[in-house]
Coordinates of C-alpha atoms in Angstrom, one line a residue:
M1 CA -36.3 48.2 -29.0
N2 CA -33.6 50.7 -28.2
T3 CA -30.8 48.3 -27.2
D4 CA -28.5 51.1 -26.0
N5 CA -30.7 52.1 -23.1
L6 CA -32.9 49.2 -22.0
Q7 CA -35.1 49.6 -18.9
I8 CA -34.4 46.4 -17.0
Q9 CA -36.2 44.8 -14.0
I10 CA -34.3 42.1 -12.0
K11 CA -36.4 39.9 -9.7
T12 CA -35.0 38.5 -6.4
F13 CA -36.2 37.2 -3.0
F14 CA -37.5 39.4 -0.2
G15 CA -34.6 40.7 1.9
L16 CA -32.0 40.3 -0.9
E17 CA -32.8 43.6 -2.7
P18 CA -29.9 45.6 -1.3
V19 CA -27.4 42.8 -2.1
L20 CA -28.7 42.6 -5.7
A21 CA -28.6 46.4 -6.0
E22 CA -24.9 46.3 -4.9
E23 CA -24.2 43.5 -7.4
I24 CA -25.9 45.4 -10.3
K25 CA -23.9 48.6 -9.5
K26 CA -20.6 46.7 -9.5
L27 CA -21.5 45.1 -12.9
G28 CA -22.1 48.6 -14.3
G29 CA -25.9 49.2 -14.0
R30 CA -27.2 52.8 -14.4
N31 CA -29.9 54.5 -12.3
V32 CA -30.2 51.5 -9.9
E33 CA -33.4 51.6 -7.9
V34 CA -34.4 49.1 -5.1
K35 CA -38.0 47.9 -5.3
N36 CA -40.0 45.2 -3.5
R37 CA -38.4 41.8 -4.5
A38 CA -36.8 43.5 -7.4
V39 CA -34.2 46.0 -8.6
N40 CA -34.7 48.3 -11.6
C41 CA -31.9 49.7 -13.7
E42 CA -30.8 50.8 -17.1
G43 CA -28.1 49.3 -19.4
D44 CA -27.4 48.2 -23.0
L45 CA -27.8 44.8 -24.6
G46 CA -24.3 43.8 -23.5
F47 CA -25.1 44.7 -19.9
L48 CA -28.3 42.6 -20.1
Y49 CA -26.2 39.6 -21.2
K50 CA -23.6 40.3 -18.5
I51 CA -26.1 40.4 -15.6
N52 CA -27.8 37.2 -16.8
Y53 CA -24.4 35.5 -16.8
S54 CA -22.9 37.0 -13.6
A55 CA -25.5 38.2 -11.1
R56 CA -25.7 35.8 -8.1
T57 CA -28.9 37.1 -6.5
A58 CA -31.0 37.5 -9.6
L59 CA -34.0 35.2 -10.1
K60 CA -35.1 36.4 -13.5
I61 CA -34.3 39.5 -15.7
L62 CA -37.1 41.2 -17.5
V63 CA -37.2 43.9 -20.2
P64 CA -40.5 45.8 -20.3
V65 CA -41.6 46.4 -23.9
F66 CA -45.2 47.6 -23.7
E67 CA -47.2 49.5 -21.1
F68 CA -50.8 50.6 -21.1
K69 CA -53.9 51.1 -19.0
A70 CA -56.9 48.7 -19.3
F71 CA -60.2 49.0 -17.4
N72 CA -61.7 45.8 -18.7
E73 CA -60.7 42.6 -20.6
H74 CA -62.0 43.9 -24.0
K75 CA -59.7 46.9 -23.8
F76 CA -56.9 44.6 -22.6
Y77 CA -57.4 42.3 -25.6
D78 CA -57.9 45.2 -28.0
K79 CA -54.5 46.8 -27.0
L80 CA -52.6 43.6 -27.2
S81 CA -54.1 42.5 -30.6
K82 CA -52.8 45.7 -32.2
F83 CA -49.3 45.5 -30.8
A84 CA -46.5 44.7 -33.3
W85 CA -45.5 41.3 -31.9
E86 CA -43.2 40.5 -34.9
Q87 CA -40.7 42.9 -33.3
F88 CA -40.0 40.3 -30.7
M89 CA -40.8 36.9 -32.2
D90 CA -41.4 35.1 -35.6
V91 CA -44.5 33.3 -36.4
D92 CA -42.5 30.0 -36.4
Q93 CA -41.2 30.5 -32.9
T94 CA -43.0 29.1 -29.8
F95 CA -43.9 31.3 -26.9
A96 CA -45.1 31.2 -23.3
I97 CA -46.5 33.7 -20.9
D98 CA -46.2 33.9 -17.1
A99 CA -48.3 36.4 -15.2
T100 CA -48.4 38.4 -11.9
V101 CA -51.8 40.0 -11.3
N102 CA -52.6 42.4 -8.5
S103 CA -55.9 44.0 -9.4
E104 CA -59.5 44.2 -8.3
R105 CA -60.6 44.5 -12.0
F106 CA -58.7 41.4 -13.2
T107 CA -58.7 38.8 -10.5
H108 CA -57.8 35.7 -12.4
S109 CA -54.2 35.5 -13.7
Q110 CA -54.8 32.4 -15.8
F111 CA -57.7 34.0 -17.6
M112 CA -55.7 37.1 -18.4
T113 CA -52.8 34.9 -19.6
L114 CA -55.3 33.1 -21.9
K115 CA -56.6 36.5 -23.2
M116 CA -53.0 37.6 -24.0
K117 CA -52.2 34.3 -25.8
D118 CA -55.4 34.8 -27.9
A119 CA -54.4 38.4 -28.8
I120 CA -50.9 37.3 -29.9
V121 CA -52.1 34.3 -31.9
D122 CA -54.9 36.4 -33.6
Y123 CA -52.4 39.1 -34.5
F124 CA -50.2 36.7 -36.3
Q125 CA -53.1 35.0 -38.0
Y126 CA -54.4 38.4 -39.3
H127 CA -51.1 39.7 -40.5
F128 CA -49.2 36.5 -41.5
K129 CA -52.0 34.0 -42.1
K130 CA -50.3 31.7 -39.7
R131 CA -50.5 31.0 -36.0
P132 CA -47.5 30.6 -33.6
N133 CA -47.7 27.8 -31.1
V134 CA -47.6 28.0 -27.3
E135 CA -45.0 25.8 -25.6
T136 CA -45.0 26.1 -21.8
R137 CA -42.0 23.8 -21.1
D138 CA -39.3 25.2 -23.3
P139 CA -40.5 28.1 -25.4
D140 CA -38.4 30.1 -27.8
V141 CA -39.7 33.4 -26.4
K142 CA -41.1 34.0 -23.0
F143 CA -43.3 37.0 -22.1
H144 CA -44.1 38.2 -18.6
L145 CA -47.5 39.8 -18.0
H146 CA -47.8 42.1 -15.0
I147 CA -51.1 43.8 -14.0
D148 CA -51.1 46.3 -11.1
R149 CA -54.7 47.6 -10.8
E150 CA -55.3 49.1 -14.3
L151 CA -51.6 49.3 -15.4
V152 CA -50.6 46.5 -17.7
T153 CA -46.9 45.9 -18.4
I154 CA -45.6 43.3 -20.9
S155 CA -42.0 42.3 -20.6
L156 CA -39.6 40.0 -22.4
D157 CA -38.1 37.4 -20.0
S158 CA -34.4 37.4 -21.0
S159 CA -33.4 34.6 -18.7
G160 CA -35.7 31.7 -19.5
D161 CA -35.3 29.1 -16.7
P162 CA -35.1 30.8 -13.3
L163 CA -31.5 31.9 -12.6
F164 CA -31.3 29.8 -9.4
K165 CA -31.0 26.8 -11.7
R166 CA -27.2 27.0 -11.9
G167 CA -26.8 23.6 -13.5
Y168 CA -24.6 22.0 -10.8
R169 CA -27.3 20.5 -8.6
K170 CA -27.5 16.8 -9.5
E171 CA -28.8 15.6 -6.1
Q172 CA -30.8 17.3 -3.4
G173 CA -31.7 16.6 0.2
Q174 CA -35.0 16.9 1.9
A175 CA -34.9 20.7 2.2
P176 CA -32.2 22.1 0.0
I177 CA -31.7 25.8 0.2
N178 CA -32.2 27.8 -3.0
E179 CA -29.0 28.8 -4.8
V180 CA -29.9 32.5 -5.0
L181 CA -30.9 32.6 -1.3
A182 CA -27.6 30.8 -0.4
S183 CA -25.5 33.3 -2.4
G184 CA -27.5 36.2 -0.9
M185 CA -26.8 34.9 2.7
L186 CA -23.1 34.6 2.0
Q187 CA -22.9 38.1 0.7
I188 CA -24.9 39.5 3.7
A189 CA -22.5 37.5 5.9
G190 CA -19.6 39.3 4.2
W191 CA -18.0 36.3 2.6
D192 CA -15.5 37.5 0.0
G193 CA -13.2 34.5 -0.3
K194 CA -10.6 35.8 2.1
G195 CA -10.0 33.4 5.0
N196 CA -11.8 30.0 5.4
F197 CA -15.4 28.9 5.3
L198 CA -17.3 26.2 7.2
D199 CA -20.9 24.9 6.8
P200 CA -21.3 22.6 9.8
M201 CA -24.6 21.1 8.6
C202 CA -23.9 21.2 4.9
G203 CA -26.7 18.9 3.5
S204 CA -26.3 18.6 -0.3
G205 CA -23.7 21.3 -0.4
T206 CA -25.3 24.4 -1.9
L207 CA -23.8 26.9 0.5
L208 CA -20.4 25.3 0.0
I209 CA -20.6 25.5 -3.8
E210 CA -21.9 29.1 -3.8
A211 CA -19.1 30.1 -1.3
A212 CA -16.5 28.6 -3.7
M213 CA -18.0 30.4 -6.7
I214 CA -17.8 33.7 -4.8
A215 CA -14.2 33.0 -3.6
M216 CA -13.0 32.2 -7.2
D217 CA -15.2 34.9 -8.8
L218 CA -16.8 32.3 -11.0
P219 CA -19.8 33.7 -13.0
A220 CA -23.1 32.5 -11.4
Q221 CA -24.2 30.9 -14.7
I222 CA -20.9 29.4 -15.9
F223 CA -22.6 25.9 -16.2
R224 CA -25.8 27.1 -17.9
K225 CA -26.4 25.9 -21.5
K226 CA -28.9 28.6 -22.7
F227 CA -30.7 31.8 -21.9
A228 CA -34.0 33.1 -23.4
F229 CA -32.2 36.1 -25.0
Q230 CA -30.4 33.8 -27.3
N231 CA -33.7 33.3 -29.2
W232 CA -34.4 37.0 -29.6
K233 CA -34.3 38.5 -33.1
N234 CA -31.6 41.0 -32.0
Y235 CA -29.3 38.3 -30.4
D236 CA -25.7 39.2 -30.8
S237 CA -23.7 35.9 -30.3
E238 CA -20.3 37.6 -30.9
L239 CA -21.1 40.1 -28.1
F240 CA -22.2 37.4 -25.7
T241 CA -19.1 35.3 -26.4
K242 CA -16.9 38.4 -25.7
I243 CA -18.7 39.0 -22.4
K244 CA -18.3 35.4 -21.3
E245 CA -14.6 35.4 -22.2
F246 CA -14.0 38.6 -20.3
R247 CA -15.8 37.2 -17.2
I248 CA -14.0 33.8 -17.4
N249 CA -10.6 35.6 -17.6
R250 CA -11.4 37.2 -14.2
I251 CA -11.6 33.8 -12.4
K252 CA -9.0 33.7 -9.6
E253 CA -7.2 31.1 -7.4
F254 CA -8.6 30.6 -3.9
G255 CA -6.0 30.0 -1.2
G256 CA -8.3 29.2 1.8
K257 CA -10.4 26.2 2.7
I258 CA -14.1 25.6 2.3
V259 CA -15.3 22.7 4.5
G260 CA -18.7 21.1 5.1
Y261 CA -19.7 18.7 7.9
D262 CA -22.8 16.5 8.0
I263 CA -23.8 13.4 10.0
D264 CA -25.9 11.9 7.2
A265 CA -23.9 9.7 4.8
R266 CA -26.6 10.1 2.1
M267 CA -26.4 13.9 2.3
L268 CA -22.6 13.8 2.1
N269 CA -22.9 11.6 -1.0
A270 CA -25.3 14.1 -2.6
A271 CA -23.0 16.9 -1.7
R272 CA -20.0 15.1 -3.3
Q273 CA -22.0 14.6 -6.5
N274 CA -23.0 18.3 -6.7
I275 CA -19.4 19.4 -5.9
E276 CA -18.1 17.1 -8.7
A277 CA -20.7 18.5 -11.1
A278 CA -19.5 22.0 -10.2
E279 CA -15.9 20.8 -10.8
M280 CA -14.9 21.9 -7.3
E281 CA -13.4 18.7 -5.7
D282 CA -10.1 20.5 -5.3
V283 CA -11.7 23.5 -3.5
I284 CA -14.3 22.0 -1.2
E285 CA -13.9 19.3 1.4
V286 CA -16.8 17.5 3.0
K287 CA -16.6 15.0 5.8
K288 CA -18.8 13.0 8.2
Q289 CA -18.6 15.0 11.4
N290 CA -21.1 15.9 14.1
F291 CA -20.8 19.6 14.6
F292 CA -21.6 19.2 18.3
D293 CA -18.4 17.1 18.7
S294 CA -16.2 19.4 16.6
K295 CA -13.6 22.0 17.5
K296 CA -12.5 25.0 15.5
E297 CA -9.7 23.9 13.1
L298 CA -9.6 26.8 10.6
F299 CA -8.3 30.3 11.3
P300 CA -9.7 32.9 10.4
L301 CA -13.2 31.4 10.0
L302 CA -16.6 32.4 8.8
M303 CA -19.4 29.9 9.4
V304 CA -22.8 30.0 7.6
F305 CA -25.4 27.3 7.9
N306 CA -29.0 26.3 7.5
P307 CA -29.9 24.0 10.4
P308 CA -33.1 21.9 10.4
Y309 CA -36.1 24.1 11.4
D310 CA -38.5 21.4 12.4
E311 CA -40.6 22.4 9.5
R312 CA -39.5 20.4 6.5
I313 CA -37.0 18.3 8.4
S314 CA -38.0 17.2 11.9
I315 CA -35.7 17.7 14.9
N316 CA -36.0 14.9 17.4
D317 CA -33.9 16.7 19.9
D318 CA -35.3 19.4 22.2
D319 CA -31.8 20.6 23.0
F320 CA -30.7 20.9 19.4
Y321 CA -30.5 24.7 19.4
K322 CA -29.0 24.8 22.9
K323 CA -26.3 22.5 21.6
I324 CA -25.6 24.9 18.8
G325 CA -25.0 27.7 21.3
D326 CA -22.9 25.5 23.6
T327 CA -20.7 24.4 20.7
F328 CA -20.3 28.1 19.6
K329 CA -19.3 29.1 23.1
T330 CA -16.9 26.3 24.0
D331 CA -15.3 25.2 20.7
Y332 CA -15.5 28.1 18.3
P333 CA -13.8 31.2 19.9
N334 CA -13.2 34.3 17.7
T335 CA -15.6 33.1 15.1
L336 CA -18.3 34.9 13.1
A337 CA -21.3 32.5 12.7
W338 CA -24.5 33.0 10.8
L339 CA -27.5 30.7 10.7
I340 CA -31.0 30.9 9.1
S341 CA -34.1 29.6 10.9
S342 CA -37.9 29.9 10.8
N343 CA -38.1 28.5 14.3
L344 CA -37.8 31.8 16.2
E345 CA -38.7 30.3 19.6
A346 CA -36.1 27.5 19.3
V347 CA -33.4 30.0 18.3
K348 CA -33.7 31.6 21.8
K349 CA -32.3 28.4 23.2
I350 CA -28.9 29.2 21.6
G351 CA -28.4 31.4 24.6
L352 CA -26.4 34.1 22.7
R353 CA -27.7 37.5 21.6
P354 CA -27.5 37.8 17.8
S355 CA -25.5 40.9 16.7
R356 CA -27.6 41.2 13.5
K357 CA -31.0 39.9 12.3
V358 CA -32.1 39.9 8.7
K359 CA -35.6 38.9 7.7
L360 CA -35.5 36.5 4.7
F361 CA -37.9 34.0 3.2
N362 CA -36.8 30.4 2.5
G363 CA -39.6 29.4 0.1
K364 CA -42.8 30.4 1.8
L365 CA -41.2 30.2 5.3
E366 CA -40.5 33.5 7.0
T367 CA -37.0 33.2 8.6
R368 CA -34.4 35.2 10.4
F369 CA -30.8 35.2 9.3
L370 CA -28.8 35.7 12.5
Q371 CA -25.3 36.7 13.1
Y372 CA -23.4 35.5 16.3
E373 CA -20.0 36.9 17.2
M374 CA -18.0 34.6 19.5
Y375 CA -15.2 36.1 21.4
E376 CA -12.5 34.4 23.5
G377 CA -13.1 35.7 27.0
S378 CA -15.7 38.4 27.5
K379 CA -17.0 41.0 25.1
K380 CA -15.7 43.7 27.4
E381 CA -12.2 42.4 27.3
K382 CA -12.3 42.1 23.5
K383 CA -13.4 45.8 23.2
Q384 CA -10.6 46.9 25.5

């Protein structure tokens, strides 16, 4: 593997590709290309470590190591059983494979995964008279198999556990928002740590914690204990330590306020536990407060939230979204507010025209991330 110029593929959620591309450029990625749910780029081994540690909207980071065409499963097995697997793992290491298959020839991803496992095991048995073990839960080396029609790509997964697992979430509510999605939403909304932030329906606190991490420029994986690349044969621990130290030295003080409201005491308790795990009790304040009875207290203010959609959490109140709009209009003048919802009919009851709409997916739910600009007085007066 040429570690000076790695081809790197970074997976993300639909709709966050431009945000991720921007992050990767800022971190020093070369030849950055936006793909569907992914961003491709080039960089050296140090850059690979850096993006694993720092990129907020990355789900997993892959390094393609072998590509070929196969028209049937025999050809597929044949190619893999001749590949020099000892470049990337020792016979005493455990391995796992995850697969994405989009092909009319190969329709069963589990079967193809099994074929690849057989090829790897048979290779080691033939050359080293010993078989490596498969370990799905916590493997030493993780491979990713991607089949697109006849094109087969084998990649090394440099991340291991998905990168949304930041390590601070100890408690979760009924429908917690994914950490990567939360960070992507904040970046789309323009949150840069200048001013103040409010999540008026904060649940277990993910948006609050991600907002604080952005405001202080904390690396996304500061709490993570291990990455898959640390088991690679070419792992450079000195280089990784230097990269972490450099990033940690960039952490900055935050002078604003980050506040969360919720009406559910259990949710607030979960939020407090997560905030404590993230060591952010000094930065984030949560309180029991009904948003519909609240008034704007922070100036300037960005508001981002994930109200119940009536999908995973039921809303017993027909006027729920109407109340959101009324509260915006009467109690939050000169505020930029963003909310995400899959209930596109209910959103109309807000009674305000969104100034931006971004299509995102929250799990399998298609949603819109909507921006509302509240002015004091009319929009015409504001423009004048």
